[in-house]
XYZ file of C-alpha atoms in Angstrom:
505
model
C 137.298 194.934 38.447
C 139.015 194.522 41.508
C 137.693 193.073 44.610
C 139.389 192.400 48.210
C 139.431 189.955 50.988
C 139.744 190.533 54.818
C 142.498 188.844 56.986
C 139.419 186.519 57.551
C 138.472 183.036 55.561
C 137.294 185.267 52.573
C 134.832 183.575 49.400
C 135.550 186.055 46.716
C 133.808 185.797 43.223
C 134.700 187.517 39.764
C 132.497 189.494 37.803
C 130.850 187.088 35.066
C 131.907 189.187 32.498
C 134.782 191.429 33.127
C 138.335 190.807 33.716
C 138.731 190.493 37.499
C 141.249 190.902 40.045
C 140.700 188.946 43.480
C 143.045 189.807 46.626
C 142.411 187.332 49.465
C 144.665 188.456 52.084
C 144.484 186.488 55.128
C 142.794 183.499 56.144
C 142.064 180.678 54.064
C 140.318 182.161 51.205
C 138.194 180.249 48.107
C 138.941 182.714 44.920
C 136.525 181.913 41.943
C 136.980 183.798 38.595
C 135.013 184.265 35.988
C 134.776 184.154 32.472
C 137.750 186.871 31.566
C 141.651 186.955 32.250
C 141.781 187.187 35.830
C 144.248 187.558 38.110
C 143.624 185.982 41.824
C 145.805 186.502 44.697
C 145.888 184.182 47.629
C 147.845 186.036 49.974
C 148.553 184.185 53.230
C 146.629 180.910 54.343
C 145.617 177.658 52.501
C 143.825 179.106 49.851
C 141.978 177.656 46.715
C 141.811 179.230 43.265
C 140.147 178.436 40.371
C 140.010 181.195 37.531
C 136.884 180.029 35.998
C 136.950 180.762 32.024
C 139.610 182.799 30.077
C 143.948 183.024 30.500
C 143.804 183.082 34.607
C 146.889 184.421 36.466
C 146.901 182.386 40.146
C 149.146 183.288 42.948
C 148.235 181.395 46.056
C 151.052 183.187 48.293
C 152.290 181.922 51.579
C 150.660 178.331 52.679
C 149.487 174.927 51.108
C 147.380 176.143 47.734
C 145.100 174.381 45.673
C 144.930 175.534 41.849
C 142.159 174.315 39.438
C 143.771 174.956 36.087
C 140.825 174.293 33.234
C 142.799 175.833 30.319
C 146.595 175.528 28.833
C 146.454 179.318 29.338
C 146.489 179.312 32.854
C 149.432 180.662 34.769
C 150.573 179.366 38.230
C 152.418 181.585 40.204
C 154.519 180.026 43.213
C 157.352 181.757 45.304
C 160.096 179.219 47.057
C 158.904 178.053 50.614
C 155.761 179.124 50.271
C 154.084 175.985 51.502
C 153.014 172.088 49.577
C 150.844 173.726 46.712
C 148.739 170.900 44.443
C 147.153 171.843 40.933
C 144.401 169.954 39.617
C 144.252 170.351 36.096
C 141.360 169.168 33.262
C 143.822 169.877 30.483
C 147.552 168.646 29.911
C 149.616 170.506 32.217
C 153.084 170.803 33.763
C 153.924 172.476 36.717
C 155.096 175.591 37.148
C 158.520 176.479 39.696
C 157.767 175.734 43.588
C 154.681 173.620 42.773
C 154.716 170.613 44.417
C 151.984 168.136 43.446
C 149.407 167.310 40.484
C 146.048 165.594 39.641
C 144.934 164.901 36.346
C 141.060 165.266 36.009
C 138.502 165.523 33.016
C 140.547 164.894 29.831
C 143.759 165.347 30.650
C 146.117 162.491 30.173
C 149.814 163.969 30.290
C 151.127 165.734 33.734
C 154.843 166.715 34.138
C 156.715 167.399 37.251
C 159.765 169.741 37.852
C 162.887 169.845 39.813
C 161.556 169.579 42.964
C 159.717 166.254 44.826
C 156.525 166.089 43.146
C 153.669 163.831 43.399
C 151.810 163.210 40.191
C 148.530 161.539 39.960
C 147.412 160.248 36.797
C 143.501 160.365 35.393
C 141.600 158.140 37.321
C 139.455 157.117 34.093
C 141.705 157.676 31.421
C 145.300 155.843 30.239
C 147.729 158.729 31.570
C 151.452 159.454 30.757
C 152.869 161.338 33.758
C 156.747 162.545 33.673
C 158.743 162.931 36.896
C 161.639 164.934 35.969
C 163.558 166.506 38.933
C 163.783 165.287 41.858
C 162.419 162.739 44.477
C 158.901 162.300 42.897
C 155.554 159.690 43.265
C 153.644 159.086 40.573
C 150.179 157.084 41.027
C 148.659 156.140 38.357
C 144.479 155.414 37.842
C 142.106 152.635 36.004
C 144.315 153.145 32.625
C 146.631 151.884 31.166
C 149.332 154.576 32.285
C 153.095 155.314 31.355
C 155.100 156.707 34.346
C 158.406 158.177 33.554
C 160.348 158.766 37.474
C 163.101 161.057 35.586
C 166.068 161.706 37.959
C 165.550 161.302 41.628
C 164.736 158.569 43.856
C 160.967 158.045 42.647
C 158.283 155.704 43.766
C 156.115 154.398 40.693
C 152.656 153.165 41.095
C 150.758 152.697 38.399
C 147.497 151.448 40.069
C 145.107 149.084 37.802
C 145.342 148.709 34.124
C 149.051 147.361 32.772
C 151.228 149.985 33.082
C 154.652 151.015 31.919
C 156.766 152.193 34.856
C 160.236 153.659 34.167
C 161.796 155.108 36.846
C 165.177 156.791 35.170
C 168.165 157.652 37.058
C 167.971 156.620 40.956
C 166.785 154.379 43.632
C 163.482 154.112 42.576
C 160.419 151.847 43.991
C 158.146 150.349 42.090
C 154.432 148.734 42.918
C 153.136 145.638 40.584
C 149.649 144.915 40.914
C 149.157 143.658 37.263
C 150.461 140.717 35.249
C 150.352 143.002 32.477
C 152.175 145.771 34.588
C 156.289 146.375 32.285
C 159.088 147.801 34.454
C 162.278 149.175 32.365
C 165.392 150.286 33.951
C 169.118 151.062 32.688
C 172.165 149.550 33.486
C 173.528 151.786 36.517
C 170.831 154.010 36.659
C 170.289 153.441 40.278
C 169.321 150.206 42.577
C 166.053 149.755 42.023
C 162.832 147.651 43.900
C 159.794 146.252 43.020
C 156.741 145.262 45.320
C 154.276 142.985 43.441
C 151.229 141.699 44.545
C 151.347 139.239 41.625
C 153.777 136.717 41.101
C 156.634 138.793 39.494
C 160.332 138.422 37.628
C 162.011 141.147 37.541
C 163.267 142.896 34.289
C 166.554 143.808 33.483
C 168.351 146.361 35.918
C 166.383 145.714 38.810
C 167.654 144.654 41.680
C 164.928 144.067 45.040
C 161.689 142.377 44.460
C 159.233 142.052 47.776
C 156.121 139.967 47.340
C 153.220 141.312 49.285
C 149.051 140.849 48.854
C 148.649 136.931 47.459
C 151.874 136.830 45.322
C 154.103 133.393 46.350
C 156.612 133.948 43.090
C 159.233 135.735 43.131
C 162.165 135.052 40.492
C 165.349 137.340 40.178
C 167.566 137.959 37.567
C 171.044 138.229 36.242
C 172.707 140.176 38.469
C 172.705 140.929 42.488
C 169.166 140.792 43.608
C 167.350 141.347 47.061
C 163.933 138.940 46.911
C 161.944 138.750 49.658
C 159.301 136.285 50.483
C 155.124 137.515 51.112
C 155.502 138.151 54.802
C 152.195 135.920 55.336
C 152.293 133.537 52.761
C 154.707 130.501 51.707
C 156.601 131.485 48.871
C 158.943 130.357 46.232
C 162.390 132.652 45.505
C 164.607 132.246 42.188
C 167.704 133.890 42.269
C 169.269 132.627 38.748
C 172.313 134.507 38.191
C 174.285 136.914 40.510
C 175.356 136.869 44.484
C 171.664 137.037 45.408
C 169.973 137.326 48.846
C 167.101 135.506 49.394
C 164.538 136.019 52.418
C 161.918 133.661 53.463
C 158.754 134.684 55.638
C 156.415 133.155 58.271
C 155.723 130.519 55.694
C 157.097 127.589 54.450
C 159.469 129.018 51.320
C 161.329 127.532 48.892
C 164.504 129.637 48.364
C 166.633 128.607 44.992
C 169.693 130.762 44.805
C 171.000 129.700 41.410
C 174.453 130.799 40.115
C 176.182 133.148 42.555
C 177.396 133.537 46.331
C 173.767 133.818 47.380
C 172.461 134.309 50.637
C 169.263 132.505 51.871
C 166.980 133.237 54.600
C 163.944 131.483 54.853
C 162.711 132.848 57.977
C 160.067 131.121 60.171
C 158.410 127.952 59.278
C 160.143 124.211 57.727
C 161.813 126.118 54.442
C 163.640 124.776 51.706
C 166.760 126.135 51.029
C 168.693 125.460 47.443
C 171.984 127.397 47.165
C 172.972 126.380 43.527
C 176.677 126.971 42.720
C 178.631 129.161 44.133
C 179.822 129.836 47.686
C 176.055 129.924 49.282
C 175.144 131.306 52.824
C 172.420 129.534 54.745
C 170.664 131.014 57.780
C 169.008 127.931 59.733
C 166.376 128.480 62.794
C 164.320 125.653 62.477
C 164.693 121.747 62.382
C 162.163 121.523 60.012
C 164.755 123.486 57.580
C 166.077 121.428 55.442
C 169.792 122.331 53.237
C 170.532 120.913 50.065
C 173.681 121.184 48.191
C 175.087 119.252 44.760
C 178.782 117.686 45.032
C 180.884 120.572 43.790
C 178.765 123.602 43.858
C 180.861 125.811 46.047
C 182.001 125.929 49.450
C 178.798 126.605 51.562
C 178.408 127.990 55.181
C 175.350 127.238 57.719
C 174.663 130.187 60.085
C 172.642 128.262 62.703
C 170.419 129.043 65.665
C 169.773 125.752 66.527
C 171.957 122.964 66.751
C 172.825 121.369 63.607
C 174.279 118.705 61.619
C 175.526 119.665 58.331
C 173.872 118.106 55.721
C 175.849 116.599 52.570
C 177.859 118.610 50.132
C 177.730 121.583 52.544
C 181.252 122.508 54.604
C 181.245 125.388 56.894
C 178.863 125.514 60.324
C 178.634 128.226 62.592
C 176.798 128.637 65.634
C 174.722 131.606 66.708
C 172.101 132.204 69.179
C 171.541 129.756 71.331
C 172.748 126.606 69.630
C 175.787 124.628 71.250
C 175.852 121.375 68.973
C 177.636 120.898 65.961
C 178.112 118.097 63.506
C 180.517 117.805 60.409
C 180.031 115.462 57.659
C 181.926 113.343 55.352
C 183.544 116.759 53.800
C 186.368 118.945 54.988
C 184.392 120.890 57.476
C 184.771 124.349 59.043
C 182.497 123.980 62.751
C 182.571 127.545 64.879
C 181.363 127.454 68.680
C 178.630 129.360 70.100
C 180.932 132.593 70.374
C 179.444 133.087 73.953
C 178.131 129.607 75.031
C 180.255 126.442 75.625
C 179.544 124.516 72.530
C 180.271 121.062 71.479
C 181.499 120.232 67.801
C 181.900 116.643 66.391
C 184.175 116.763 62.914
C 183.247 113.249 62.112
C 184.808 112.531 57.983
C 187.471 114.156 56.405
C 190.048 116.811 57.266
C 188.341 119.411 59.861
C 188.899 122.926 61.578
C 187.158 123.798 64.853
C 186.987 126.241 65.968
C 185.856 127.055 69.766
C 184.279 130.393 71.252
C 184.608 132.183 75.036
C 182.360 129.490 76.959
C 183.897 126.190 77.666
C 183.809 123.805 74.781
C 184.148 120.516 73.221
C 186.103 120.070 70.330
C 186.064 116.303 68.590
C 187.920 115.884 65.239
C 186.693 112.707 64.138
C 188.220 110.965 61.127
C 190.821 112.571 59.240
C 193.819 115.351 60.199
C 192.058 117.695 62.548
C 192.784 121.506 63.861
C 190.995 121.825 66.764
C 191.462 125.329 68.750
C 189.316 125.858 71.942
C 189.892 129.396 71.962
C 188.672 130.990 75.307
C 187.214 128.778 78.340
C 188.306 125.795 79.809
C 188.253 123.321 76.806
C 188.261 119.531 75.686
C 189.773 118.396 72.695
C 189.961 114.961 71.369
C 191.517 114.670 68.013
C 190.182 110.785 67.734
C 191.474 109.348 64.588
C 194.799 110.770 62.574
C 197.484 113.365 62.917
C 195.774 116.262 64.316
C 196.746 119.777 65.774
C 195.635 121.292 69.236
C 195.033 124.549 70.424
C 193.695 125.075 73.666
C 193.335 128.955 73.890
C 193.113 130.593 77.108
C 192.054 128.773 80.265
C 192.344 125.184 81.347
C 192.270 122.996 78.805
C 192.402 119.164 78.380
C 193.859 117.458 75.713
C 192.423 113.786 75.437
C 193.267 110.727 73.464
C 191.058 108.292 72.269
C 190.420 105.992 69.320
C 189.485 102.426 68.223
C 192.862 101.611 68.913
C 196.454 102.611 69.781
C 197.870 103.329 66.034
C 194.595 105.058 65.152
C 195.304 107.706 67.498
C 197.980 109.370 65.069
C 200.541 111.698 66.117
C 198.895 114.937 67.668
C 200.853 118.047 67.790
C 199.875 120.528 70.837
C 201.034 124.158 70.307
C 200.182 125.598 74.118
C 200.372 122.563 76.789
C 201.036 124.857 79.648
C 202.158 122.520 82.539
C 200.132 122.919 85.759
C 197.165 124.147 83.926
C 196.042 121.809 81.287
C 196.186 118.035 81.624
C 196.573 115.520 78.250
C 193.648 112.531 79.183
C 195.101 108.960 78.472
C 192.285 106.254 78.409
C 193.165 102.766 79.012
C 191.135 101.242 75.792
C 194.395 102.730 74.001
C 196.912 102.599 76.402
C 196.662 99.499 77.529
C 199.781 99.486 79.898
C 198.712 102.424 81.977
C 196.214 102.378 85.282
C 196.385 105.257 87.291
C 198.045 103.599 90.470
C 201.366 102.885 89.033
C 201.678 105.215 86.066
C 205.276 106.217 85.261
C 206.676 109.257 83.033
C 210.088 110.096 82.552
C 211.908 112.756 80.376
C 214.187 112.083 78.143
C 217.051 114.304 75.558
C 216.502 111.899 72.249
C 214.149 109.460 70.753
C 216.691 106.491 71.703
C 216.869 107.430 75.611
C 212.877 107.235 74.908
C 212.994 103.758 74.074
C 215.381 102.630 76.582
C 213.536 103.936 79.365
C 211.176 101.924 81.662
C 208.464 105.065 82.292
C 205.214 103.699 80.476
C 205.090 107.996 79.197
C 208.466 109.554 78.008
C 208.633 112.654 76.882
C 211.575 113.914 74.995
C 212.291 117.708 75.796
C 214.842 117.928 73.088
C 212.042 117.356 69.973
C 208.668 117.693 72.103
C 208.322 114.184 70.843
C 205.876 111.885 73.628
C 205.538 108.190 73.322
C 203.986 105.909 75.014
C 206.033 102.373 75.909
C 203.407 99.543 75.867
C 206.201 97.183 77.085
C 206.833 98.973 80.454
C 210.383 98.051 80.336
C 213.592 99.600 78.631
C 213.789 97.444 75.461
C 211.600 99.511 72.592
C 208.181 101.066 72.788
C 206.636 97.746 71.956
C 203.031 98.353 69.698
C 203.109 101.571 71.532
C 204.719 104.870 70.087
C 204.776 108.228 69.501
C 201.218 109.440 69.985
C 201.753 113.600 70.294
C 204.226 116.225 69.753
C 204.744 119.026 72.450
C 207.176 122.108 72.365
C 210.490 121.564 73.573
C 211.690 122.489 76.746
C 208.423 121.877 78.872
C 208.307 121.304 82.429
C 206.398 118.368 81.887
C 205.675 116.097 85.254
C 203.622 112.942 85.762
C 200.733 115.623 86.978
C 200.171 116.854 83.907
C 198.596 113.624 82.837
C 195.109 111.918 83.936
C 194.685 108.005 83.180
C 190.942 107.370 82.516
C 189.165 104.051 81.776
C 186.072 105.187 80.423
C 185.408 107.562 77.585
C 181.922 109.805 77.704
């Protein structure tokens, strides 16, 4: 029997009994067969077909199809392009070529995919095993206890209530966790993979990502590189364990353990707690409520900070971002970078120190220990302080000051780029006792002895760069003065070059 539609939204039933054949034409058509072998023919529009009874033959043409497929005989029929086409079938079914998405409904509990992006959903009442194959698929799964299988592709796995088994295969695939009882199983190199849990969550094997979201606060990685990242809402804990892991705070107050690795940690808004483990750790501070913590000999650490900052202990490296301008060392060999646009200030305090200025005008002190202190862009101030340090002042006008508990303290400070007429070296009369600024005295001398014969209180030698200081005033020895910096040779050094100060702020 053969019965046809209009170019109209057509509602075209099959003969009960005989084997039908339906032609819908145009419009969006509903095509209903009956209880023989028929054949029903969509033609164009967003038609709906359901063969009813019998070995059905269902070609929904051009536009976005339905199917209801009710027995394994069934036949979809799809042509490439010819629109998003879903079948929803009561019995065990896989699509067909050019069919796009499925639902599982009355007993059926096993849907596959095919090569193209397909979204499967599993029975809503009945443990379901849906299989992704090809391509970029998402598979939901229902109240069961369902097994989705991604296959190849970049899939997103859901397997809805019930504990679930999610395997995505080959791919970047995404996984949602919304069961204690929920098992994720990846291979090695088959893709980098994430999880979103709602509970708290450790990730399996050969998973990289894990975001908390709903009421989860746990999050712990694994052994390799992981991605965790915090409930957006909600103070949460992160484990890296092993690998070079980044962790991520939220608005809450987080906990953030890196564990073995170069990790990364983040914890976002709010007072967090930050625990690099060993390894070289990264630390992003924005708060003063953060708080850093570091064993002796876990790594060399860095502090990426938007506020200013004083490294806490065990930790080496500071750098300035944002707007922060204040750095402080510690007792360690430190690493302190400027504000790379603002004039910063960084104090070294223990141990042997780089610092490291930015393009703002900055000030560099070294502390204890033998300093580098480069002011980079700007007009600078360094002040080595204690020990043999080395000074750099960059571009613009830079002063190069010395000052310490007393004259020997100072060390022997070697400048690289006194430019005369620009920069100016600071003297202050706590150390140099001999000097005030109405009858200060330089001279230049060829060799170390001419230095010490001569009556100048500052004597610079422009053979060796070598400049001393004579405490004595007069031409027999330097008296408890000294050498106290090293220039380059050949300067045209002159008595303007130098400012004698008596206080020290």
């Amino acid at each position: 029997m053969y019965i046809s539609g209009t170019e109209n939204n057509d509602f075209l039933v099959a003969n009960s009994a005989l084997d039908s054949t339906l032609d819908g034409l145009g419009g969006n058509d509903t095509l209903l067969g009956g209880a023989g072998n028929d054949t029903l023919n969509g033609g164009d529009g967003n038609d709906s077909l359901n063969g009813g009874a019998g070995n059905d033959t269902l070609n929904g043409g051009a536009g976005d199809d339905t199917y209801i497929v009710d027995s394994l005989g069934d036949q979809v029929v799809e042509a490439p392009g010819a629109g998003v086409d879903t079948v929803r079938a009561s019995v065990n079914y896989t699509l067909s070529n050019d069919v796009e998405n499925l639902y599982l409904t009355g007993n059926a509990i096993l849907g596959t995919g095919n090569s193209i992006n397909n979204i499967l959903v599993a029975n809503a009442a009945l443990g379901s095993t849906l299989d992704g194959l090809g391509g970029n698929d998402t598979l939901l799964g229902g109240a069961g206890n369902d097994t989705l299988n991604g296959g190849d592709g970049n899939d997103s796995l859901n397997g809805g209530a019930g504990n679930d088994t999610l395997n995505g295969g080959t791919g970047d695939d995404t996984y949602t966790v919304d069961s204690l009882g929920d098992r994720v199983v990846e291979a090695p190199g088959a893709g980098v993979d994430t999880v979103r849990a709602s509970v708290n969550y450790t990730l399996s094997n050969d998973v990289e990502n894990l975001y908390l979201t709903g009421n989860a606060t746990l999050g712990t990685g694994n052994s390799i590189n992981n991605y965790l990242v915090a409930n957006a809402a909600l103070g949460s804990t992160l484990n890296g364990l092993g690998g070079n892991d980044t962790l991520l705070g939220g608005a809450g107050s987080d906990t953030l353990n890196g564990g073995d690795g170069n990790d990364i940690l983040n914890g976002g808004a709010d007072a967090d707690f930050l625990f690099g483990g060993a390894g070289d750790d990264t630390y992003t501070v924005d708060s003063f409520d953060d708080l850093v913590v570091e064993a002796a000999g876990a790594g060399v650490d860095t502090v990426r900070a938007s506020i200013n900052y004083t490294l806490g202990d065990n930790v080496e490296n500071l750098i300035l971002s944002s707007s922060a301008t204040a750095a402080r060392g510690n007792s360690s060999n430190n690493y302190l970078v400027a504000n790379a646009a603002l004039g910063s200030t960084l104090n070294g305090l223990g141990g042997n120190d780089i610092l490291l200025g930015g393009t703002g005008n900055d000030t560099l002190n070294g502390g204890d220990g033998n300093d580098s202190l480069t002011g980079g862009a700007g007009n600078d101030r360094l002040v080595g302080f204690w020990g043999n340090d080395t000074l750099i002042g960059g571009a613009g006008s830079d002063r190069f000051e010395f000052f310490s508990s007393s004259f020997a303290m100072i060390g022997v400070d070697v400048i690289t780029d006194f430019t005369s007429g620009q920069d100016k070296m600071v003297l202050y009369t706590n150390n140099f006792s001999g000097l005030i600024a109405a009858n200060f005295s330089f001279a230049i001398a060829t060799s170390n002895d001419d230095a010490a014969s001569n009556s100048a209180r500052i004597i610079y030698n422009s053979t060796s760069g070598s400049l001393f200081y004579n405490q004595n005033g007069d031409g027999s020895g330097f008296g408890e003065g000294g050498q106290f910096a090293t220039l380059a040779p050949n300067l045209m050094v002159t008595a303007n070059d130098f400012v004698v100060s008596s206080s020290f702020s």
